[in-house]
Amino acid sequence: NAGVTQTPKFRVLKTGQSMTLLCAQDMNHEYMYWYRQDPGMGLRLIHYSVGEGTTAKGEVPDGYNVSRLKKQNFLLGLESAAPSQTSVYFCASSYLGPLDTQYFGPGTRLTVL
Amino acid sequence: DQQVKQNSPSLSVQEGRISILNCDYTNSMFDYFLWYKKYPAEGPTFLISISSIKDKNEDGRFTVFLNKSAKHLSLHIVPSQPGDSAVYFCAATRGGQGGKLIFGQGTELSVKP
């Protein structure tokens, strides 16, 4: 089992560019999450999904879109990147939801110039 | 509005001694609390959790204490080992919230040999 994988590991964007971060899990988990980690802020939930075809907003959803077309994949999109979106992005998944252990990917470090 | 706060950004402890990491929360509706551990360049990993119906949960060297009246939880590591050096995040959630973990800012623990 690879667990939770994230693609890419690093990316540098210019303001206004778009990109998609891919998260994949091979544990047959229903729930998937996207977080961002900023210095002094901990991890903040961007969007999450409680199953294939569903998505919901977290704490800081503005400027991001997500899709969960397949159970094993959760995509995070930035349509027009801004310097405020410079962060480390983590994807996580869990089987049963918030009371179940969330397994995290290794992270994607994104810099927006 | 930081609902979960870890007021100590860093903690340094001697090997073999006790490490105590603290966390405060403001939302009395939280009913489940978790601690995650994060090494550099890796995703967080689950460490230990506690339900609001308990005041203590123990797993090997790790014990989490919950004081609901004070809205405070703490993680005790005894004895501390150099491999415990990492950033520790506390998190809280409400049952039925569909996956919304609220994280604290993190405390960086350094265990010196």
Short mmCIF file of C-alpha atoms in Angstrom, two decimals:
data_model
loop_
_atom_site.label_atom_id
_atom_site.label_comp_id
_atom_site.label_asym_id
_atom_site.label_seq_id
_atom_site.Cartn_x
_atom_site.Cartn_y
_atom_site.Cartn_z
CA ASN A 1 0.00 0.00 0.00
CA ALA A 2 1.29 3.44 -0.97
CA GLY A 3 -1.16 5.10 1.44
CA VAL A 4 -1.79 8.73 0.50
CA THR A 5 0.28 10.22 -2.30
CA GLN A 6 0.40 13.80 -3.54
CA THR A 7 1.51 15.17 -6.91
CA PRO A 8 3.56 17.34 -7.37
CA LYS A 9 5.88 17.67 -4.36
CA PHE A 10 6.98 21.21 -5.24
CA ARG A 11 5.66 23.89 -7.57
CA VAL A 12 6.37 27.54 -8.29
CA LEU A 13 3.64 29.58 -9.96
CA LYS A 14 3.32 33.14 -11.12
CA THR A 15 0.37 35.22 -9.93
CA GLY A 16 -2.67 34.46 -12.06
CA GLN A 17 -1.56 31.03 -13.22
CA SER A 18 -3.67 27.97 -12.56
CA MET A 19 -2.77 24.50 -11.39
CA THR A 20 -4.24 21.30 -10.00
CA LEU A 21 -2.89 19.30 -7.08
CA LEU A 22 -3.64 15.59 -7.17
CA CYS A 23 -4.21 13.41 -4.13
CA ALA A 24 -4.57 9.66 -4.42
CA GLN A 25 -5.26 7.02 -1.75
CA ASP A 26 -5.30 3.25 -2.08
CA MET A 27 -6.98 2.44 1.26
CA ASN A 28 -10.58 2.54 -0.03
CA HIS A 29 -11.31 5.48 2.29
CA GLU A 30 -14.59 7.34 1.96
CA TYR A 31 -13.47 10.69 3.40
CA MET A 32 -10.79 12.89 1.87
CA TYR A 33 -9.52 16.31 2.93
CA TRP A 34 -7.33 19.17 1.74
CA TYR A 35 -5.48 21.28 4.33
CA ARG A 36 -3.00 24.09 4.09
CA GLN A 37 -0.26 24.70 6.64
CA ASP A 38 1.13 28.17 7.22
CA PRO A 39 3.67 29.29 9.84
CA GLY A 40 1.98 30.00 13.17
CA MET A 41 -1.42 28.90 11.86
CA GLY A 42 -1.40 25.12 12.15
CA LEU A 43 -3.36 23.18 9.55
CA ARG A 44 -6.56 24.67 8.16
CA LEU A 45 -9.17 22.70 6.27
CA ILE A 46 -9.82 23.95 2.73
CA HIS A 47 -12.36 21.47 1.34
CA TYR A 48 -13.35 17.92 2.10
CA SER A 49 -15.35 15.07 0.63
CA VAL A 50 -17.48 12.46 2.37
CA GLY A 51 -17.63 10.18 -0.67
CA GLU A 52 -17.25 9.91 -4.42
CA GLY A 53 -19.02 12.76 -6.19
CA THR A 54 -19.39 14.90 -3.03
CA THR A 55 -17.48 17.94 -1.84
CA ALA A 56 -17.95 20.46 0.98
CA LYS A 57 -16.29 23.67 2.16
CA GLY A 58 -13.92 23.80 5.09
CA GLU A 59 -12.52 26.77 7.01
CA VAL A 60 -10.68 28.52 4.17
CA PRO A 61 -12.29 27.54 0.81
CA ASP A 62 -11.99 30.84 -1.07
CA GLY A 63 -9.80 30.72 -4.17
CA TYR A 64 -9.89 26.92 -4.38
CA ASN A 65 -12.07 24.35 -6.10
CA VAL A 66 -12.13 20.58 -5.67
CA SER A 67 -13.47 17.51 -7.40
CA ARG A 68 -13.91 13.88 -6.34
CA LEU A 69 -14.83 12.07 -9.55
CA LYS A 70 -13.26 8.81 -8.40
CA LYS A 71 -13.24 7.47 -4.85
CA GLN A 72 -9.48 7.19 -4.74
CA ASN A 73 -8.69 10.69 -6.06
CA PHE A 74 -9.29 14.17 -4.69
CA LEU A 75 -8.18 17.13 -6.81
CA LEU A 76 -7.51 20.65 -5.54
CA GLY A 77 -7.57 23.43 -8.13
CA LEU A 78 -6.30 26.98 -8.04
CA GLU A 79 -7.88 28.90 -10.92
CA SER A 80 -5.91 32.13 -10.50
CA ALA A 81 -3.08 31.77 -8.03
CA ALA A 82 -2.28 34.58 -5.58
CA PRO A 83 0.79 35.09 -3.35
CA SER A 84 -1.48 34.50 -0.32
CA GLN A 85 -1.84 30.90 -1.52
CA THR A 86 1.86 30.24 -0.95
CA SER A 87 1.72 27.39 1.53
CA VAL A 88 2.29 23.70 2.14
CA TYR A 89 -0.75 21.68 1.11
CA PHE A 90 -1.61 18.36 2.73
CA CYS A 91 -4.15 15.83 1.62
CA ALA A 92 -5.60 13.32 4.06
CA SER A 93 -8.08 10.48 4.01
CA SER A 94 -10.05 8.49 6.54
CA TYR A 95 -12.39 5.52 6.43
CA LEU A 96 -15.27 6.64 8.60
CA GLY A 97 -14.91 10.39 9.06
CA PRO A 98 -13.63 12.79 11.72
CA LEU A 99 -13.58 10.29 14.57
CA ASP A 100 -11.48 7.93 12.51
CA THR A 101 -7.74 8.33 12.04
CA GLN A 102 -6.83 10.67 9.20
CA TYR A 103 -3.85 9.54 7.12
CA PHE A 104 -1.86 12.35 5.58
CA GLY A 105 0.17 12.60 2.42
CA PRO A 106 3.71 14.02 2.37
CA GLY A 107 2.61 17.49 1.29
CA THR A 108 3.03 19.83 -1.70
CA ARG A 109 5.06 22.99 -1.24
CA LEU A 110 3.58 25.72 -3.44
CA THR A 111 5.14 29.13 -3.98
CA VAL A 112 3.24 31.85 -5.82
CA LEU A 113 5.40 34.74 -7.01
CA ASP B 1 -10.94 33.31 15.82
CA GLN B 2 -8.58 30.55 16.93
CA GLN B 3 -10.79 27.86 18.45
CA VAL B 4 -7.86 25.61 19.32
CA LYS B 5 -4.71 27.19 20.72
CA GLN B 6 -1.27 25.90 21.51
CA ASN B 7 0.38 28.82 23.23
CA SER B 8 3.90 27.39 23.38
CA PRO B 9 5.55 27.40 19.96
CA SER B 10 8.47 25.36 21.25
CA LEU B 11 9.55 23.15 24.14
CA SER B 12 12.96 21.72 24.98
CA VAL B 13 13.31 18.69 27.28
CA GLN B 14 16.15 16.44 28.39
CA GLU B 15 16.08 12.81 27.30
CA GLY B 16 14.39 10.61 29.90
CA ARG B 17 12.37 13.45 31.39
CA ILE B 18 8.66 14.16 30.97
CA SER B 19 7.43 16.34 28.11
CA ILE B 20 4.13 18.15 28.67
CA LEU B 21 2.45 19.79 25.71
CA ASN B 22 -0.62 21.92 26.30
CA CYS B 23 -3.67 22.84 24.26
CA ASP B 24 -6.67 25.05 25.00
CA TYR B 25 -9.98 25.24 23.16
CA THR B 26 -12.87 27.68 23.22
CA ASN B 27 -15.75 25.75 21.63
CA SER B 28 -17.60 23.75 24.30
CA MET B 29 -19.29 21.73 21.54
CA PHE B 30 -16.07 19.88 20.70
CA ASP B 31 -16.39 16.28 21.83
CA TYR B 32 -13.34 14.55 20.39
CA PHE B 33 -9.71 15.56 20.60
CA LEU B 34 -6.61 14.27 18.84
CA TRP B 35 -2.86 14.73 18.82
CA TYR B 36 -0.82 14.48 15.65
CA LYS B 37 2.95 14.40 15.30
CA LYS B 38 4.83 15.83 12.35
CA TYR B 39 8.43 15.38 11.26
CA PRO B 40 10.00 17.83 8.76
CA ALA B 41 9.09 17.21 5.12
CA GLU B 42 6.48 14.59 6.10
CA GLY B 43 2.75 14.64 6.63
CA PRO B 44 1.30 14.56 10.17
CA THR B 45 0.70 11.15 11.71
CA PHE B 46 -1.94 10.30 14.28
CA LEU B 47 -0.64 9.83 17.82
CA ILE B 48 -3.47 9.55 20.34
CA SER B 49 -7.05 10.70 20.87
CA ILE B 50 -9.60 11.17 23.63
CA SER B 51 -13.35 11.42 23.74
CA SER B 52 -15.04 14.06 25.89
CA ILE B 53 -16.60 11.31 28.02
CA LYS B 54 -13.13 10.46 29.33
CA ASP B 55 -10.56 12.49 31.20
CA LYS B 56 -7.52 10.36 30.42
CA ASN B 57 -6.29 8.06 27.68
CA GLU B 58 -2.97 6.23 27.72
CA ASP B 59 -0.98 4.53 24.99
CA GLY B 60 2.48 3.40 25.97
CA ARG B 61 4.64 6.43 26.73
CA PHE B 62 1.89 8.82 25.66
CA THR B 63 -1.00 10.01 27.85
CA VAL B 64 -3.57 12.62 27.01
CA PHE B 65 -5.48 14.38 29.78
CA LEU B 66 -8.71 16.29 29.23
CA ASN B 67 -10.09 18.93 31.61
CA LYS B 68 -13.48 19.89 30.18
CA SER B 69 -14.26 22.54 32.76
CA ALA B 70 -11.03 24.35 31.92
CA LYS B 71 -11.32 23.52 28.19
CA HIS B 72 -7.77 22.26 28.34
CA LEU B 73 -5.95 19.15 27.23
CA SER B 74 -2.38 18.08 27.61
CA LEU B 75 -0.12 15.43 26.15
CA HIS B 76 2.43 13.79 28.44
CA ILE B 77 5.38 11.86 27.03
CA VAL B 78 7.26 9.77 29.57
CA PRO B 79 10.12 9.12 29.21
CA SER B 80 11.00 11.49 26.37
CA GLN B 81 13.31 10.18 23.66
CA PRO B 82 15.31 12.04 20.97
CA GLY B 83 13.09 10.42 18.32
CA ASP B 84 10.13 12.28 19.84
CA SER B 85 11.57 15.56 18.54
CA ALA B 86 8.87 16.81 16.14
CA VAL B 87 6.02 19.29 15.86
CA TYR B 88 2.91 18.24 17.79
CA PHE B 89 -0.53 19.44 16.77
CA CYS B 90 -3.66 19.11 18.84
CA ALA B 91 -6.98 19.00 17.02
CA ALA B 92 -10.63 19.01 17.96
CA THR B 93 -13.91 18.12 16.29
CA ARG B 94 -17.60 17.63 16.89
CA GLY B 95 -19.35 14.40 16.08
CA GLY B 96 -21.44 14.75 12.93
CA GLN B 97 -19.35 17.61 11.57
CA GLY B 98 -18.44 15.62 8.48
CA GLY B 99 -14.72 15.76 8.95
CA LYS B 100 -13.91 19.23 10.22
CA LEU B 101 -10.83 18.87 12.36
CA ILE B 102 -9.74 22.19 13.88
CA PHE B 103 -6.00 22.24 14.52
CA GLY B 104 -3.88 24.25 16.90
CA GLN B 105 -0.77 26.09 15.74
CA GLY B 106 1.60 23.33 16.82
CA THR B 107 4.39 23.01 19.41
CA GLU B 108 7.88 22.05 18.32
CA LEU B 109 9.36 19.59 20.82
CA SER B 110 13.11 19.14 21.02
CA VAL B 111 14.40 16.26 23.15
CA LYS B 112 18.10 16.62 23.87
CA PRO B 113 20.33 13.61 24.61
#
